Amino acid sequence: MKKANPAPTMKDVAKEAGVALGTVSKVVNGLPVGDAYRIRVEAAIEKLDYQVNSYAQGLKANKTYTVAVLIPNSYTPFFSHLIYQLNMALLKRRYRMLLCCTDYAPNTEQEYINMARQNKVDGIIGLTYDPNLVVDEDIPFVTIDRYLGPNIPCVASDNFAGGQLAAEKLADLGCRSVAFLRVGSSLTNEPNKRRAGFENGCLARHLNYTMKILEDGESFDEFEIFLRSHLHDGRLDFDGLFCVTDRLAYFIIEMLERMGLRVPEDVQVIGFDGVRNFGDCDYACSTIVQPVSEIAELCVQLLLQDDSSMKPPLVCLPVRYAYGGTTRENSRQ
Amino acid sequence: MKKANPAPTMKDVAKEAGVALGTVSKVVNGLPVGDAYRIRVEAAIEKLDYQVNSYAQGLKANKTYTVAVLIPNSYTPFFSHLIYQLNMALLKRRYRMLLCCTDYAPNTEQEYINMARQNKVDGIIGLTYDPNLVVDEDIPFVTIDRYLGPNIPCVASDNFAGGQLAAEKLADLGCRSVAFLRVGSSLTNEPNKRRAGFENGCLARHLNYTMKILEDGESFDEFEIFLRSHLHDGRLDFDGLFCVTDRLAYFIIEMLERMGLRVPEDVQVIGFDGVRNFGDCDYACSTIVQPVSEIAELCVQLLLQDDSSMKPPLVCLPVRYAYGGTTRENSRQ
DNA sequence: TTGTATGCGTTATCAT
DNA sequence: ATGATAACGCATACAA
């Protein structure tokens, strides 16, 4: 509230302790200093409640211990967990996190990147959607789920393996004829591989499969039209569905119930992401779980490691299946 | 990646444009400068891709356009929306957000406050749980949901009115005998007023009411024991339940279904918070919705306004009821 | 080992 | 109106 007395500086501490400025600096940074001096300086620091000014530090060292995280928003379950885990991974290394929600807006993404540059952050972790994003070569950058170029490490789940795993699970659970449902396909990114993986898995397991892929902007109603076209005498042609996200699975399940079909008795559904109700309760549906914590940890590692070491262009982390009530439990459950 | 050439500085721009340092500064800050000079400086800035160093700025101005947000985590639905709205409210004013997840740990909360101080943030917005939190008087601070003292503005939903509204709604929807369920009551905070408000509403509407309040650490199983003790011949003594959060409502609803009771046919349930499935789909249950966006906006306003203006100690923002499938729709729905 | 002096990039106060 | 210079708080190379 009152801004009366400015925060104490090293100079104040030095005066208080009766030592030189440099000595205080050394004590603060843990450099060797005579015990007698150290004691006095520490007492002065305590007395004045001195705190180093990290802006002055940053100016000097050209290092700020701050990382910017660019992400569309913080309330989509996958994003919200990612943010949390990134925060933890950064905190562990004494780094601070500047959170930037972009709302999927390309210009906001670019604006934040510029802001981050002039803010002299030590690096940027971005889950972005702008296809024409310009990222400087001179600031460490790691992307999630979207490959931006050979010099920019990209971390993602093993989406291909996840699609494959979904197909295998459905086969294991007794499905014979399945479908893949997906929305928004215009942007090239890692999650797109879910389809290919699923297709691969279906072929390997000799599952009949169909795809229904909506273009950007098409309404979810298209799925209902699609499903109804495969409904004969109250029975669906499919006994298994793989939805590209848990969120889509949620809509599809509601749809199926409106159509008088029971999940999982009539048709089993598997989603993708590993979304939990209320963030930490049970899984919203049976799902392929993304290793969020590992993704976050790896992003931070890659971002902060010496430039000397090799930076892999793309790392895919293993996913796993989790039961969430929309598949038929079998013995392996 | 490569840190070869250090970022260009004002000096570089001055040299490039063949003008003095101060002139560049003026151009950058929009101060009056001769047109001929301005053109040349702007060209040089463009050419060198110059960006002001906000750390040097911060050092000089003792102002950083950065606000720290302290919150337990980013994945609990209410928190995740709060973070998003705070980010938007700050962005609108060209402020940056330093996100600090505390995991409900008192020492982490205190650590972050210290970190924020030495980081010279312009203010702190905190949703904290440490009953003994020490917050300096010399840095602007606004708290959410928890009153910390007369000099520290607290922003919250009108929890009392929310409890009252829940009671009124249940009465309107035909309930005669209701119960309030709550967990964790040791900490004094604003949400505690939900109980009192509910009680008030029940009295006003002549509803029979019962309370079941769990202590910290008690298992949710206690609720099942409680409910079963009020179950006679498959009928529950209550036809309406008010749960202190949507999350609790979610558990209770599952519990009721296990007990063979239908929601909302046999018993109607209202929660609190306004949680939506997958962050932005339908409401998880009928609920009292917190005005998250308004809370965020007000926090930022109070935090950044001149110290001269009056800071109210506690502001309670209006809540509203939303239908979410766990109450019986009536004509007013 | 301790003290002194310089510079990091900006802004602001001076003369010019 | 423009250019030189000091100061912000800290770290460090260097001198003592």
XYZ file of C-alpha atoms (C1' of nucleotides) in Angstrom:
698
model
C 0.000 0.000 0.000
C 2.355 2.701 1.132
C 5.346 3.019 -1.166
C 7.128 5.311 1.272
C 10.444 3.637 1.951
C 12.061 2.089 -1.082
C 13.241 -1.497 -0.729
C 16.685 -1.774 0.852
C 19.569 -2.280 -1.541
C 22.924 -3.946 -1.213
C 24.389 -0.570 -0.491
C 22.113 -0.193 2.513
C 23.123 -3.612 3.756
C 26.796 -2.770 3.298
C 26.404 0.432 5.247
C 24.450 -1.286 7.983
C 27.032 -4.040 8.300
C 29.948 -1.677 7.893
C 31.453 -3.621 5.008
C 31.967 -3.009 1.324
C 29.376 -3.533 -1.356
C 31.232 -6.432 -2.961
C 31.332 -8.329 0.285
C 27.580 -8.237 0.585
C 27.258 -9.499 -2.955
C 29.514 -12.419 -2.135
C 27.564 -13.351 0.948
C 24.339 -13.233 -0.986
C 25.771 -15.437 -3.728
C 27.405 -17.883 -1.343
C 30.959 -17.039 -2.307
C 33.746 -17.485 0.273
C 33.846 -14.669 2.800
C 35.433 -14.398 6.208
C 33.150 -15.769 8.893
C 33.182 -12.591 10.931
C 32.036 -10.598 7.914
C 29.495 -13.170 6.912
C 27.823 -13.021 10.285
C 27.587 -9.274 10.252
C 26.259 -9.155 6.723
C 23.685 -11.823 7.410
C 22.541 -9.934 10.476
C 22.181 -6.757 8.438
C 20.242 -8.597 5.735
C 17.935 -9.993 8.354
C 17.503 -6.654 10.047
C 16.688 -4.723 6.893
C 14.714 -7.599 5.388
C 16.816 -7.267 2.300
C 15.882 -9.050 -0.930
C 18.007 -9.091 -4.028
C 16.484 -7.259 -6.943
C 16.226 -9.890 -9.605
C 15.766 -7.270 -12.288
C 19.160 -5.833 -11.589
C 20.504 -9.374 -11.466
C 18.885 -10.204 -14.760
C 20.243 -7.087 -16.348
C 23.726 -7.984 -15.271
C 23.683 -11.679 -15.972
C 21.432 -11.549 -18.989
C 19.564 -14.408 -17.371
C 16.235 -14.124 -15.638
C 15.243 -17.574 -14.449
C 11.931 -17.054 -16.149
C 10.283 -19.176 -18.810
C 7.243 -18.169 -20.823
C 4.553 -20.777 -21.446
C 2.297 -20.160 -24.439
C -0.894 -22.155 -24.457
C -4.413 -21.526 -25.792
C -6.072 -21.459 -22.385
C -5.848 -22.805 -18.884
C -9.250 -24.428 -18.499
C -9.170 -27.190 -21.082
C -8.296 -30.209 -18.945
C -5.217 -31.266 -20.873
C -3.856 -27.727 -20.868
C -4.617 -27.163 -17.223
C -2.628 -30.225 -16.228
C 0.184 -29.332 -18.550
C 0.443 -25.903 -16.962
C 0.516 -27.418 -13.519
C 3.218 -29.928 -14.364
C 5.285 -27.342 -16.187
C 5.057 -25.116 -13.148
C 6.279 -27.952 -10.956
C 9.121 -28.902 -13.295
C 10.222 -25.270 -13.439
C 9.868 -24.676 -9.719
C 12.106 -27.669 -9.072
C 14.847 -25.837 -10.935
C 14.039 -22.505 -9.314
C 12.607 -21.086 -12.497
C 9.535 -18.896 -12.694
C 6.704 -19.300 -15.152
C 5.168 -16.518 -17.174
C 1.809 -17.832 -18.336
C 0.436 -16.610 -21.644
C -3.016 -17.719 -22.774
C -3.390 -17.192 -26.485
C -7.002 -18.205 -27.066
C -5.871 -19.899 -30.292
C -5.389 -16.444 -31.818
C -2.383 -16.307 -34.155
C -1.694 -12.644 -33.533
C -1.883 -13.130 -29.774
C 0.600 -15.965 -30.087
C 2.989 -13.807 -32.044
C 2.478 -10.874 -29.703
C 3.313 -12.993 -26.697
C 6.439 -14.288 -28.361
C 7.606 -10.746 -28.922
C 6.653 -9.785 -25.407
C 8.606 -12.767 -24.150
C 11.657 -11.685 -26.114
C 11.724 -8.189 -24.772
C 10.986 -9.599 -21.385
C 14.266 -11.414 -21.707
C 12.889 -14.753 -20.641
C 15.360 -17.600 -20.683
C 13.162 -19.669 -22.929
C 9.704 -20.320 -24.315
C 7.557 -23.427 -24.207
C 4.767 -23.181 -26.733
C 1.681 -25.143 -27.575
C 0.698 -23.037 -30.547
C -1.596 -23.153 -33.530
C -0.418 -20.380 -35.824
C 0.872 -22.120 -38.949
C 3.030 -19.119 -39.787
C 4.523 -18.580 -36.375
C 7.870 -16.791 -36.444
C 10.212 -17.857 -33.683
C 13.671 -16.368 -33.352
C 16.614 -18.652 -33.478
C 18.258 -16.802 -30.648
C 15.926 -17.718 -27.836
C 15.525 -21.305 -26.660
C 12.169 -22.662 -27.744
C 10.455 -25.992 -27.230
C 7.111 -26.804 -28.752
C 4.456 -29.255 -27.710
C 2.404 -31.315 -30.145
C 3.482 -29.390 -33.199
C 6.670 -29.706 -35.182
C 7.998 -26.285 -36.152
C 11.361 -27.104 -37.646
C 14.544 -29.116 -37.173
C 16.118 -26.614 -34.790
C 13.130 -26.499 -32.497
C 12.624 -29.542 -30.295
C 9.062 -30.838 -30.268
C 7.673 -32.917 -27.420
C 4.486 -34.925 -27.811
C 2.737 -38.069 -26.777
C 3.246 -41.032 -29.022
C 0.022 -40.311 -30.821
C 0.545 -42.989 -33.429
C 1.076 -45.655 -30.795
C -1.948 -44.287 -28.969
C -4.173 -44.752 -31.994
C -2.792 -48.208 -32.449
C -3.348 -49.028 -28.797
C -6.952 -47.900 -29.069
C -7.529 -50.281 -31.985
C -5.857 -53.136 -30.170
C -7.864 -52.518 -27.033
C -11.119 -52.487 -28.942
C -10.096 -55.738 -30.619
C -9.164 -57.283 -27.265
C -12.499 -56.205 -25.886
C -14.311 -58.121 -28.573
C -15.081 -55.504 -31.193
C -15.387 -56.581 -34.811
C -16.315 -53.391 -36.581
C -15.136 -50.022 -35.440
C -15.077 -46.378 -36.433
C -12.754 -43.439 -35.910
C -14.255 -40.016 -35.270
C -12.334 -36.811 -35.537
C -12.803 -33.052 -35.812
C -10.653 -30.238 -37.190
C -8.033 -31.567 -39.532
C -6.611 -28.551 -41.270
C -3.538 -27.982 -39.130
C -0.573 -30.288 -39.314
C 0.278 -31.469 -35.849
C 1.227 -34.521 -33.876
C -2.247 -35.519 -32.686
C -3.111 -36.059 -36.340
C -1.133 -39.265 -36.158
C -3.825 -40.807 -34.004
C -5.768 -41.650 -37.116
C -2.881 -43.365 -38.867
C -2.026 -45.333 -35.752
C -5.595 -46.451 -35.357
C -5.784 -47.512 -38.977
C -2.580 -49.439 -38.537
C -3.913 -51.189 -35.472
C -7.160 -52.093 -37.187
C -5.321 -53.650 -40.101
C -3.058 -55.629 -37.803
C -6.026 -56.969 -35.896
C -8.263 -57.457 -38.916
C -10.879 -55.064 -37.651
C -13.342 -53.571 -40.077
C -13.010 -49.857 -39.759
C -14.546 -46.652 -40.997
C -13.461 -43.046 -40.592
C -15.548 -39.950 -40.127
C -13.423 -36.848 -40.162
C -15.054 -33.442 -39.870
C -13.548 -30.393 -41.465
C -12.972 -27.208 -39.496
C -16.253 -25.490 -38.849
C -18.514 -28.457 -39.480
C -21.026 -29.086 -36.729
C -20.982 -32.092 -34.450
C -24.420 -32.814 -35.889
C -22.576 -34.362 -38.801
C -21.578 -37.160 -36.479
C -25.190 -37.812 -35.601
C -26.086 -37.972 -39.279
C -23.168 -40.311 -39.824
C -24.088 -42.573 -36.948
C -27.769 -42.686 -37.889
C -26.812 -43.686 -41.404
C -25.165 -46.709 -39.832
C -28.127 -47.537 -37.642
C -30.337 -50.402 -38.783
C -33.246 -51.707 -36.765
C -31.882 -50.018 -33.663
C -28.518 -51.679 -34.039
C -25.364 -49.836 -34.970
C -22.983 -51.193 -37.581
C -20.146 -50.559 -35.152
C -19.456 -52.143 -31.814
C -16.509 -49.889 -31.057
C -15.683 -46.213 -31.503
C -12.394 -44.393 -31.159
C -12.806 -40.661 -30.654
C -9.886 -38.350 -31.226
C -10.356 -36.706 -27.822
C -12.172 -37.446 -24.593
C -14.171 -34.319 -25.180
C -15.475 -35.650 -28.460
C -16.117 -39.002 -26.819
C -18.251 -37.201 -24.272
C -20.427 -35.661 -26.977
C -20.642 -38.909 -28.907
C -21.693 -40.855 -25.832
C -24.521 -38.403 -25.207
C -25.465 -38.773 -28.835
C -25.501 -42.547 -28.645
C -27.698 -42.447 -25.595
C -30.139 -40.171 -27.371
C -30.210 -42.776 -30.128
C -31.178 -45.439 -27.621
C -27.822 -47.172 -27.649
C -26.122 -48.237 -24.442
C -22.455 -47.634 -23.707
C -20.578 -49.924 -23.316
C -23.102 -52.726 -23.783
C -24.032 -51.930 -27.380
C -21.007 -49.956 -28.385
C -17.722 -49.391 -26.615
C -16.033 -46.008 -26.747
C -12.400 -45.020 -26.259
C -11.250 -41.420 -26.159
C -7.853 -39.774 -26.001
C -6.150 -37.507 -23.437
C -6.915 -39.045 -20.065
C -9.274 -36.349 -18.865
C -10.501 -36.751 -15.313
C -13.724 -35.353 -13.962
C -13.103 -32.299 -11.799
C -9.459 -32.507 -12.702
C -8.542 -35.297 -10.337
C -11.431 -37.700 -9.931
C -12.260 -40.643 -12.167
C -11.602 -40.785 -15.898
C -14.308 -39.177 -17.985
C -14.287 -42.219 -20.275
C -12.098 -45.119 -21.246
C -9.125 -43.409 -22.778
C -5.592 -43.278 -24.042
C -3.766 -41.331 -21.350
C -1.179 -38.738 -22.278
C 1.884 -38.701 -19.988
C 1.444 -35.061 -19.035
C 3.961 -34.999 -16.239
C 6.652 -36.583 -18.411
C 5.907 -34.203 -21.259
C 6.317 -31.244 -18.934
C 9.514 -32.551 -17.408
C 11.074 -33.223 -20.783
C 10.103 -29.828 -22.158
C 11.823 -28.093 -19.286
C 14.867 -30.321 -19.545
C 15.276 -29.714 -23.255
C 14.696 -26.014 -22.835
C 17.234 -25.479 -20.094
C 20.007 -27.883 -21.044
C 23.236 -26.457 -22.477
C 23.059 -25.585 -26.101
C 26.081 -27.764 -26.536
C 24.166 -30.998 -26.111
C 22.159 -32.397 -28.964
C 18.553 -31.336 -29.206
C 16.334 -34.027 -30.675
C 13.873 -32.613 -33.188
C 10.929 -34.734 -32.077
C 10.350 -36.857 -28.991
C 7.243 -39.014 -28.595
C 6.449 -40.190 -25.092
C 4.642 -43.450 -24.371
C 0.929 -43.429 -23.675
C -1.204 -45.930 -21.800
C -4.754 -47.130 -21.792
C -7.045 -46.482 -18.852
C -10.470 -47.890 -18.153
C -13.132 -45.271 -17.644
C -16.476 -47.004 -17.785
C -17.158 -46.826 -21.515
C -15.597 -50.155 -22.414
C -16.416 -53.676 -21.207
C -14.002 -54.710 -18.528
C -12.365 -57.997 -19.287
C -10.026 -60.172 -17.313
C -7.059 -57.954 -18.021
C -8.695 -54.919 -16.529
C 19.855 -21.851 -29.850
C 22.987 -19.940 -30.731
C 23.685 -17.088 -28.353
C 26.324 -15.633 -30.645
C 25.192 -12.065 -31.192
C 23.770 -10.405 -28.129
C 20.460 -8.644 -28.596
C 20.840 -5.148 -30.020
C 20.700 -2.330 -27.522
C 19.664 1.267 -27.739
C 23.281 2.158 -28.232
C 23.432 -0.020 -31.319
C 20.343 1.632 -32.676
C 21.794 5.073 -31.992
C 24.988 4.201 -33.800
C 23.108 2.688 -36.710
C 20.887 5.733 -37.034
C 23.722 8.131 -36.371
C 21.905 9.865 -33.524
C 22.359 10.122 -29.804
C 21.201 7.574 -27.273
C 18.620 9.862 -25.705
C 16.963 10.434 -29.042
C 16.384 6.733 -29.499
C 14.865 6.505 -26.061
C 12.471 9.288 -26.935
C 11.411 7.649 -30.154
C 10.814 4.384 -28.355
C 8.748 6.079 -25.679
C 6.809 8.231 -28.112
C 8.217 11.538 -26.922
C 8.427 14.470 -29.366
C 11.330 14.139 -31.779
C 12.085 15.785 -35.103
C 10.508 13.911 -37.948
C 13.737 13.423 -39.852
C 15.325 11.820 -36.801
C 12.290 9.747 -36.046
C 12.328 8.185 -39.481
C 15.970 7.268 -39.260
C 15.631 5.822 -35.784
C 12.603 3.801 -36.730
C 14.432 2.429 -39.719
C 17.357 1.417 -37.561
C 15.054 -0.250 -35.056
C 13.431 -2.170 -37.848
C 16.724 -3.120 -39.386
C 18.293 -4.399 -36.179
C 15.039 -5.898 -34.920
C 15.541 -3.992 -31.716
C 13.441 -4.753 -28.642
C 13.560 -2.781 -25.432
C 14.968 -4.707 -22.516
C 12.215 -4.669 -19.953
C 14.623 -5.674 -17.214
C 16.606 -2.513 -17.690
C 13.327 -0.644 -17.831
C 12.137 -2.290 -14.658
C 15.383 -1.495 -12.918
C 15.046 2.134 -13.811
C 11.357 2.616 -13.275
C 10.949 0.236 -10.370
C 7.915 -1.095 -12.188
C 7.735 -4.343 -14.054
C 4.249 -4.746 -15.437
C 4.177 -8.158 -13.873
C 1.700 -9.582 -11.378
C 2.150 -12.819 -9.478
C -0.850 -15.111 -9.083
C -0.729 -17.557 -6.181
C -3.165 -20.418 -6.395
C -3.126 -24.030 -5.210
C -3.130 -25.542 -8.690
C -4.251 -24.982 -12.237
C -6.333 -28.099 -12.850
C -9.176 -27.717 -10.384
C -11.936 -26.311 -12.606
C -12.613 -23.194 -10.574
C -8.918 -22.369 -10.358
C -8.291 -23.043 -14.012
C -10.981 -20.585 -15.040
C -9.802 -18.037 -12.544
C -6.303 -18.217 -13.966
C -7.625 -17.775 -17.462
C -9.750 -14.772 -16.596
C -6.980 -13.181 -14.572
C -4.670 -13.623 -17.517
C -7.190 -11.897 -19.771
C -7.815 -9.052 -17.343
C -4.071 -8.505 -16.996
C -3.368 -8.791 -20.698
C -5.961 -6.110 -21.370
C -3.821 -3.753 -19.309
C -0.587 -4.996 -20.832
C 0.458 -6.746 -17.662
C 2.159 -10.098 -17.510
C 1.236 -12.954 -15.208
C 3.657 -14.959 -13.142
C 1.804 -18.125 -12.194
C 2.654 -19.802 -8.918
C 0.985 -23.095 -7.996
C 1.275 -23.701 -4.284
C -0.274 -27.153 -3.918
C -1.944 -25.905 -0.723
C 1.463 -26.018 0.973
C 1.920 -23.160 3.456
C 5.683 -22.996 3.007
C 5.347 -22.958 -0.766
C 2.893 -20.108 -0.458
C 5.292 -18.140 1.704
C 8.217 -18.979 -0.551
C 6.385 -17.714 -3.577
C 5.496 -14.501 -1.829
C 9.134 -13.902 -1.067
C 10.101 -14.855 -4.594
C 7.516 -12.431 -5.878
C 8.939 -9.654 -3.745
C 12.475 -10.058 -4.949
C 11.106 -10.433 -8.418
C 9.813 -6.933 -8.011
C 6.352 -7.759 -9.262
C 3.920 -4.881 -9.212
C 1.427 -6.841 -7.153
C 0.222 -10.218 -5.947
C -3.164 -11.863 -6.296
C -3.454 -14.756 -3.906
C -5.884 -17.555 -3.279
C -4.099 -18.968 -0.286
C -4.681 -21.355 2.580
C -1.883 -20.709 5.035
C -3.577 -19.319 8.149
C -0.319 -17.655 9.206
C 0.598 -16.101 5.885
C 2.828 -13.067 6.202
C 2.248 -10.474 3.527
C 4.250 -7.275 3.409
C 2.444 -4.024 3.578
C 4.675 -2.559 0.911
C 3.535 -4.606 -2.046
C -0.019 -4.412 -3.384
C -1.905 -7.563 -2.528
C -5.430 -8.748 -3.252
C -6.787 -11.994 -1.927
C -9.548 -14.210 -3.202
C -12.003 -16.038 -0.950
C -10.086 -15.390 2.209
C -10.045 -12.280 4.331
C -6.515 -11.515 5.510
C -6.902 -8.136 7.132
C -8.401 -4.677 6.742
C -5.583 -3.389 4.534
C -5.782 -6.267 2.103
C -8.766 -6.219 -0.246
C -10.560 -9.542 -0.502
C -12.688 -10.477 -3.488
C -15.145 -13.345 -3.343
C -18.459 -14.555 -4.586
C -21.418 -13.723 -2.453
C -21.270 -17.079 -0.781
C -23.956 -16.271 1.712
C -26.386 -15.254 -1.005
C -25.384 -18.375 -2.917
C -26.320 -20.628 -0.034
C -29.575 -18.772 0.349
C -30.276 -19.047 -3.350
C -29.698 -22.786 -3.214
C -32.272 -23.115 -0.456
C -34.759 -20.962 -2.304
C -34.275 -22.911 -5.503
C -34.826 -26.219 -3.746
C -37.969 -24.788 -2.181
C -39.180 -23.506 -5.549
C -38.533 -26.886 -7.049
C -40.833 -28.512 -4.539
C -38.506 -29.773 -1.849
C -39.784 -30.069 1.696
C -36.879 -31.536 3.562
C -33.304 -30.817 2.630
C -29.746 -31.340 3.794
C -26.487 -29.458 3.510
C -23.299 -31.422 2.962
C -19.844 -30.013 3.464
C -16.222 -31.040 3.899
C -13.202 -29.412 5.513
C -14.225 -26.708 7.894
C -11.119 -25.829 9.841
C -10.010 -22.787 7.840
C -11.858 -19.521 8.080
C -12.730 -18.355 4.611
C -15.521 -16.875 2.574
C -16.962 -20.120 1.176
C -17.801 -21.049 4.756
C -20.670 -18.612 4.521
C -22.478 -20.940 2.162
C -23.755 -22.861 5.135
C -25.121 -19.843 6.941
C -26.775 -18.581 3.794
C -28.390 -21.909 3.182
C -29.636 -22.100 6.722
C -31.054 -18.637 6.360
C -32.820 -19.553 3.150
C -34.284 -22.697 4.673
C -35.697 -20.768 7.599
C -37.193 -18.141 5.324
C -38.865 -20.798 3.227
C -39.827 -23.055 6.105
C -37.786 -25.941 4.833
C -36.780 -28.708 7.185
C -33.044 -28.906 7.061
C -30.165 -30.955 8.365
C -26.415 -30.403 8.165
C -23.656 -32.922 7.752
C -20.269 -31.286 8.015
C -17.139 -33.391 7.804
C -13.976 -32.444 9.606
C -10.649 -32.253 7.792
C -9.410 -35.720 7.062
C -12.714 -37.522 7.452
C -13.564 -39.791 4.557
C -16.412 -39.199 2.151
C -17.699 -42.552 3.386
C -19.105 -40.623 6.321
C -21.597 -39.121 3.928
C -22.733 -42.558 2.843
C -23.201 -43.567 6.457
C -25.115 -40.364 7.040
C -27.335 -40.825 4.026
C -28.031 -44.474 4.769
C -29.069 -43.545 8.294
C -31.736 -41.413 6.677
C -32.873 -44.120 4.311
C -36.082 -45.915 5.206
C -37.706 -48.512 2.973
C -35.665 -47.290 0.016
C -36.831 -43.734 0.507
C -34.582 -40.937 1.679
C -35.720 -38.487 4.332
C -34.549 -35.678 2.063
C -35.851 -34.635 -1.297
C -33.148 -32.034 -1.803
C -29.433 -31.764 -1.139
C -27.135 -28.761 -1.250
C -23.490 -29.694 -1.610
C -20.806 -27.177 -0.787
C -19.072 -27.750 -4.133
C -19.920 -29.308 -7.477
C -17.138 -31.770 -6.860
C -18.814 -32.986 -3.698
C -22.143 -33.057 -5.516
C -20.545 -35.333 -8.083
C -19.484 -37.814 -5.424
C -22.813 -37.621 -3.662
C -24.732 -38.257 -6.858
C -22.694 -41.382 -7.516
C -23.386 -42.408 -3.943
C -27.102 -41.870 -4.312
C -27.174 -43.940 -7.462
C -25.370 -46.756 -5.695
C -28.093 -46.565 -3.071
C -30.718 -47.014 -5.732
C -31.958 -43.451 -5.629
C -32.610 -41.479 -8.787
C -31.427 -37.907 -9.313
C -33.386 -35.705 -9.715
C -36.560 -37.815 -9.498
C -36.100 -38.998 -5.923
C -33.743 -36.345 -4.690
C -32.624 -33.103 -6.263
C -29.038 -31.944 -5.891
C -27.507 -28.485 -6.161
C -23.771 -27.880 -6.041
C -21.642 -24.741 -5.961
C -19.027 -23.290 -8.342
C -20.488 -23.668 -11.799
C -18.111 -26.371 -12.999
C -18.520 -27.379 -16.629
C -17.544 -30.706 -18.081
C -14.335 -30.464 -20.073
C -14.040 -26.870 -19.006
C -16.545 -25.450 -21.427
C -19.328 -27.931 -22.074
C -22.477 -28.400 -20.008
C -22.692 -27.890 -16.274
C -21.599 -30.882 -14.253
C -24.709 -30.495 -12.099
C -27.312 -27.941 -11.150
C -25.260 -25.354 -9.396
C -24.670 -21.915 -7.963
C -22.346 -20.290 -10.476
C -19.458 -18.139 -9.311
C -18.865 -15.026 -11.433
C -15.284 -15.959 -12.239
C -14.731 -13.370 -14.908
C -16.013 -10.573 -12.673
C -13.899 -11.778 -9.780
C -10.805 -11.710 -11.943
C -11.556 -8.289 -13.368
C -12.163 -6.793 -9.956
C -9.001 -8.317 -8.483
C -6.903 -6.757 -11.197
C -8.671 -3.431 -10.891
C -8.190 -3.261 -7.146
C -4.606 -4.378 -7.436
C -3.555 -1.834 -10.012
C -5.566 1.212 -9.045
C -3.745 4.125 -7.419
C -3.101 3.665 -3.781
C -4.840 6.952 -3.258
C -8.288 5.553 -3.924
C -10.143 3.685 -1.256
C -9.598 -0.056 -1.128
C -12.657 -1.892 0.127
C -11.758 -4.639 2.574
C -14.226 -7.190 1.231
C -16.261 -7.312 -1.960
C -18.832 -10.038 -2.587
C -19.936 -10.507 -6.175
C -23.388 -11.786 -7.132
C -23.868 -15.432 -8.001
C -26.559 -17.086 -10.088
C -28.260 -20.432 -10.324
C -27.801 -22.665 -13.350
C -29.655 -25.813 -14.270
C -27.414 -28.803 -14.790
C -29.636 -31.867 -14.894
C -29.738 -32.706 -11.217
C -32.847 -30.718 -10.383
C -36.361 -30.956 -11.765
C -36.908 -28.295 -14.358
C -39.933 -26.227 -13.641
C -41.678 -23.530 -15.573
C -39.113 -20.921 -14.686
C -36.238 -22.918 -16.103
C 40.311 -12.350 1.847
C 38.245 -7.564 1.248
C 37.447 -3.231 -1.079
C 37.012 -0.410 -5.460
C 35.557 0.558 -9.940
C 33.238 -0.420 -14.083
C 29.383 -1.806 -16.944
C 24.775 -4.166 -17.924
C 20.405 -1.102 -20.912
C 17.378 2.452 -19.807
C 15.588 6.840 -18.500
C 15.982 11.568 -17.142
C 18.416 15.752 -16.112
C 21.040 18.672 -17.776
C 23.578 21.855 -21.068
C 23.897 22.872 -25.851
C 14.954 19.842 -30.316
C 19.147 17.131 -29.479
C 23.279 15.228 -27.327
C 26.149 14.111 -23.215
C 25.976 12.159 -18.595
C 24.449 10.311 -14.248
C 21.848 6.899 -11.882
C 18.982 2.518 -11.103
C 21.017 -2.341 -8.192
C 23.978 -5.778 -8.862
C 28.213 -8.711 -10.235
C 32.890 -9.061 -11.134
C 37.554 -8.163 -12.614
C 41.045 -6.068 -10.484
C 43.724 -3.712 -7.063
C 44.909 -3.548 -2.274
